[in-house]
Short mmCIF file of C-alpha atoms in Angstrom, two decimals:
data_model
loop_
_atom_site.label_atom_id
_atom_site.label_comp_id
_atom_site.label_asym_id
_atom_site.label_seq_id
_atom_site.Cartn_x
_atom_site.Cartn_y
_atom_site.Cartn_z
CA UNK A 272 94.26 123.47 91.76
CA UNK A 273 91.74 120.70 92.10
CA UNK A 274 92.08 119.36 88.59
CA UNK A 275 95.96 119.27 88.61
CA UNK A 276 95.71 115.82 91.05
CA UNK A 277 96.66 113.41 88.29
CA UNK A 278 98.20 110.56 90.45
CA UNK A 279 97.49 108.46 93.71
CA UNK A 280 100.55 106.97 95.71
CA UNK A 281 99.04 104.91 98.21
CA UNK A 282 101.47 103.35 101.52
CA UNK A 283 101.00 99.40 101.91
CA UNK A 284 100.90 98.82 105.72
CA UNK A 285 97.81 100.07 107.55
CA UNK A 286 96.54 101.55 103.98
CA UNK A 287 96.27 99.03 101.41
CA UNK A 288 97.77 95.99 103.33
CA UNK A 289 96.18 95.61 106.51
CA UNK A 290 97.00 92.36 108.77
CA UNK A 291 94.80 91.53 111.72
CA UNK A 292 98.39 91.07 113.38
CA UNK A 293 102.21 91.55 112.58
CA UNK A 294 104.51 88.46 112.12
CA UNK A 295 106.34 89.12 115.49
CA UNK A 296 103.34 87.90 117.26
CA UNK A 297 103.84 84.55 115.21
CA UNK A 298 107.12 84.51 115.76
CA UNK A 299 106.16 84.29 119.53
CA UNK A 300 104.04 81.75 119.54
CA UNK A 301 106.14 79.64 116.64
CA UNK A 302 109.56 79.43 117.43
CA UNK A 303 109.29 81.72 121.24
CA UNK A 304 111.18 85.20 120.07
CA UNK A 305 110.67 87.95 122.58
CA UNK A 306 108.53 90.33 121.21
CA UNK A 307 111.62 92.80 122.59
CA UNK A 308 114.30 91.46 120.90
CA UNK A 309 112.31 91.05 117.43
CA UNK A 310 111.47 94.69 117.85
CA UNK A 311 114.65 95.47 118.16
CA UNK A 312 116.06 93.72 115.30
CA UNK A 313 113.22 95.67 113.45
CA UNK A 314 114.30 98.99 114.39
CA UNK A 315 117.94 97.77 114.30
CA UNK A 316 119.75 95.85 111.43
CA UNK A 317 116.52 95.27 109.65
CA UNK A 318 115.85 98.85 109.16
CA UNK A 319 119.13 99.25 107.16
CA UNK A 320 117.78 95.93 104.73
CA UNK A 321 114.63 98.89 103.71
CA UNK A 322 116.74 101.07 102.41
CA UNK A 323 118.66 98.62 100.58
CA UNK A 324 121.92 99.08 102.45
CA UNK A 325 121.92 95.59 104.04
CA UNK A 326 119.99 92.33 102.67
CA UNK A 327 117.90 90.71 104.99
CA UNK A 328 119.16 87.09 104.14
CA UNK A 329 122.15 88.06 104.48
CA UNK A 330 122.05 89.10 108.22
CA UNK A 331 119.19 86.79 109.29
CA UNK A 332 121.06 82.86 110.09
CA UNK A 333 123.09 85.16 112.68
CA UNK A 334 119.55 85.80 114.47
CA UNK A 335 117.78 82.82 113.63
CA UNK A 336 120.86 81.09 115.46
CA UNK A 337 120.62 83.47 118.51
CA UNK A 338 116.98 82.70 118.69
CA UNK A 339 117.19 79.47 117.95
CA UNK A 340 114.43 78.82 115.61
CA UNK A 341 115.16 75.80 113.43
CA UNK A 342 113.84 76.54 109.69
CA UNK A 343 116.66 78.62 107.32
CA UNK A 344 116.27 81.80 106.40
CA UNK A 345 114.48 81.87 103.45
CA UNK A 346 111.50 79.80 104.85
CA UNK A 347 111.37 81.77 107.47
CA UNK A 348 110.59 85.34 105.47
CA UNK A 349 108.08 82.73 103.65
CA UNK A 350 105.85 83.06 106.92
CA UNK A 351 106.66 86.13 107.76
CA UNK A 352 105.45 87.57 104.16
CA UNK A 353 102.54 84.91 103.99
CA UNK A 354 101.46 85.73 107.71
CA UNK A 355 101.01 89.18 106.52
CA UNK A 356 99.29 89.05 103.63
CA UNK A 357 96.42 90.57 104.02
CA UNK A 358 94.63 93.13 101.59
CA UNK A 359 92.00 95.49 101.82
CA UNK A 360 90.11 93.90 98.85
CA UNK A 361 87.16 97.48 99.24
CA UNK A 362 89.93 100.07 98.59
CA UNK A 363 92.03 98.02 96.05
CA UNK A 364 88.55 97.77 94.22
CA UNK A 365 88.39 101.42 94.09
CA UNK A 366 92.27 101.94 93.48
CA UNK A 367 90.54 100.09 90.06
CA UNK A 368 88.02 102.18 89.40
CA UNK A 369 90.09 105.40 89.79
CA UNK A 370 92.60 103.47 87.25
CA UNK A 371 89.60 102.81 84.47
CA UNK A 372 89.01 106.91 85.20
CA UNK A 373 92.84 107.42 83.74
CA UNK A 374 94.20 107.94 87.01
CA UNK A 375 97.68 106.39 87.87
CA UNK A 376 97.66 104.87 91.34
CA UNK A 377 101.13 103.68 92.75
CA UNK A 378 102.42 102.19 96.30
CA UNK A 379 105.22 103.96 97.66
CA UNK A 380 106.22 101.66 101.30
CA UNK A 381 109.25 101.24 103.07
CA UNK A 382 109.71 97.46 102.91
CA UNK A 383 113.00 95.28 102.11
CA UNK A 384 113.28 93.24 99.03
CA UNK A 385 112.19 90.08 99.88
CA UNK A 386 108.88 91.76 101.09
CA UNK A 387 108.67 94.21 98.18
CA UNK A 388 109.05 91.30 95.84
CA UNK A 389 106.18 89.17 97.59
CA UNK A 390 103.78 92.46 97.33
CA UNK A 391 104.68 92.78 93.39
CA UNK A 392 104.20 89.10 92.18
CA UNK A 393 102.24 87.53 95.47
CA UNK A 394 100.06 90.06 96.24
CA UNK A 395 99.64 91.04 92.41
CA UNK A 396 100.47 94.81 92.55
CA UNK A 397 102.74 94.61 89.79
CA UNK A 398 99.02 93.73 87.80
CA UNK A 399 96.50 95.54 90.01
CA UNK A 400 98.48 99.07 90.70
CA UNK A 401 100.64 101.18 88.18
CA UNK A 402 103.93 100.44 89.89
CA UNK A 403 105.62 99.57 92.98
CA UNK A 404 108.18 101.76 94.87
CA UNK A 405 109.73 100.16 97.63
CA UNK A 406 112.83 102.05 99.63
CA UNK A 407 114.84 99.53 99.72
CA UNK A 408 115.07 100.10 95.50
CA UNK A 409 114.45 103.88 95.95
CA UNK A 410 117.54 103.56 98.50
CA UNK A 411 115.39 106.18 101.03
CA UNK A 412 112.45 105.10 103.47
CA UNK A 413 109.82 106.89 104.59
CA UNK A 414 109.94 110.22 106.08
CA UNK A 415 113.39 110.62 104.34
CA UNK A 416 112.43 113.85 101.75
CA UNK A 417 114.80 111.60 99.51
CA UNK A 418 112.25 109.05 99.43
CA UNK A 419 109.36 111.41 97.82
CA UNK A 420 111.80 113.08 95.52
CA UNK A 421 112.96 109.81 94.10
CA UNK A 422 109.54 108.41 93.67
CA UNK A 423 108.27 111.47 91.99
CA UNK A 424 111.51 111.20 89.68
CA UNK A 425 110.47 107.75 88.60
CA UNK A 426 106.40 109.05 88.06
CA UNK A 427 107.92 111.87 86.18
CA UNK A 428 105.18 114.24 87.50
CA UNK A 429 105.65 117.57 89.56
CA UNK A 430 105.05 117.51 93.27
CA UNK A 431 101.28 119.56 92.93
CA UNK A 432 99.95 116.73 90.75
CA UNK A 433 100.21 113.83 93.34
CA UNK A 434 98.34 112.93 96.03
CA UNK A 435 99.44 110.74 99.12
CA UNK A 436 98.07 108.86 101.62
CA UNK A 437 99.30 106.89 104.57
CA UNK A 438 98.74 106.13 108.06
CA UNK A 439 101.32 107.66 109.73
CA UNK A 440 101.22 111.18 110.10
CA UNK A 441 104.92 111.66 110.43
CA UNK A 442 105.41 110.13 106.60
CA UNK A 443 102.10 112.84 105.44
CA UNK A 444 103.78 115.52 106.71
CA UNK A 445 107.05 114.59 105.42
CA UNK A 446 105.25 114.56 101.82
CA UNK A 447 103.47 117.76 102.42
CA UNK A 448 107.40 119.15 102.73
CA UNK A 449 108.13 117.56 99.26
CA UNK A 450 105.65 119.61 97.95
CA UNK A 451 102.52 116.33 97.24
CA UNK A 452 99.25 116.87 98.35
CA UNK A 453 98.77 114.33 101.34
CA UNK A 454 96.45 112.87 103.72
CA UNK A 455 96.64 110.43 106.63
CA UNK A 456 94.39 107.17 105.98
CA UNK A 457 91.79 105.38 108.83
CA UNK A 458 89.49 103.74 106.91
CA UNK A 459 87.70 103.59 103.59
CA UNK A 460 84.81 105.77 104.46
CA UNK A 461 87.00 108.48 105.63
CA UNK A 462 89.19 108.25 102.54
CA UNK A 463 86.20 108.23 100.05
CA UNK A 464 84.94 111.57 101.92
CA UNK A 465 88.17 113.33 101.49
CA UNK A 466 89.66 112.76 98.17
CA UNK A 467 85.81 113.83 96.50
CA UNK A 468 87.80 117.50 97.90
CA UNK A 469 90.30 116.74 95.44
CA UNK A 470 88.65 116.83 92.37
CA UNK A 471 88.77 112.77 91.95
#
């Protein structure tokens, strides 16, 4: 069973993108948006922009006008991306060295397409991983079942030979259902440990 593991999908936030703090903190002390009412928007109208339903430039000047910050849109998701930009430069080293072994590795994140478009070309995982899969082009987020079925669709693989990891243990269980093999990320150490138990 060991040897069928012939892919990686890694999650971006709190795996391989790890910021020492989130963009709604910056807001704060930028432009003065309650840390409330950002979260809100986060787990509101922005939430729909991940799974491509809504874009985000779109329904930010509405926001931006209720908050009053005074930069448009667009330069505004230019700090928000830049502020979090922030990789873990150990693990994407070894996401290389399992790559020069002949094994795939792949992000799979819930993240609009401003965002997912920064982490491609900005961030250089078009170049340093084997592909990007963002919801809002898959069209499901994270723990949506639709969202691991799609992805594995576009890897053309079956669910036994891929491997997942991410922080949250709601979106590792969710890809246990689908059928991957999965495992919840802390740190590098831990990670290194468990995936020699897979055979890589």
């Amino acid at each position: 069973m060991l040897e069928m593991i012939k892919t990686i999908v890694f999650d971006a936030d709190g795996v391989i993108v790890r910021p020492k703090t989130f963009f709604v903190t910056r807001a704060l002390e930028l432009y003065g948006i309650p840390k409330q009412e950002f979260m809100a928007f986060i787990h509101g109208q922005f939430k729909r922009c991940t799974t491509g339903e809504l874009a985000l430039l779109d329904i930010l000047p509405e926001y931006l006008e209720k908050w009053n910050v005074p930069v448009e849109s667009q330069a505004f998701v230019r700090q928000w991306v830049e502020h979090e930009h922030h990789i873990d430069v150990a693990l994407l080293e070894q996401i290389q060295a399992f790559r020069a072994d002949g094994i795939p590795c792949y992000l799979g994140t819930n993240q609009e397409r401003n965002r997912a478009n920064y982490m491609k070309l900005e961030m250089g995982f078009n170049s340093s991983l084997d592909g990007v899969f963002a919801s809002s082009d898959l069209g499901f987020r994270k723990p949506d079942l639709g969202f691991y079925q799609s992805l594995q669709n576009k890897i053309q693989l079956s669910a036994s030979e891929i491997i997942f990891w991410d922080d949250s243990l709601e979106n590792v269980s969710a890809a246990r259902e689908a059928g991957w093999k999965a495992e919840v990320f802390t740190n590098l150490q831990a990670f290194n440990q468990t995936i020699k138990k897979y055979g890589i």
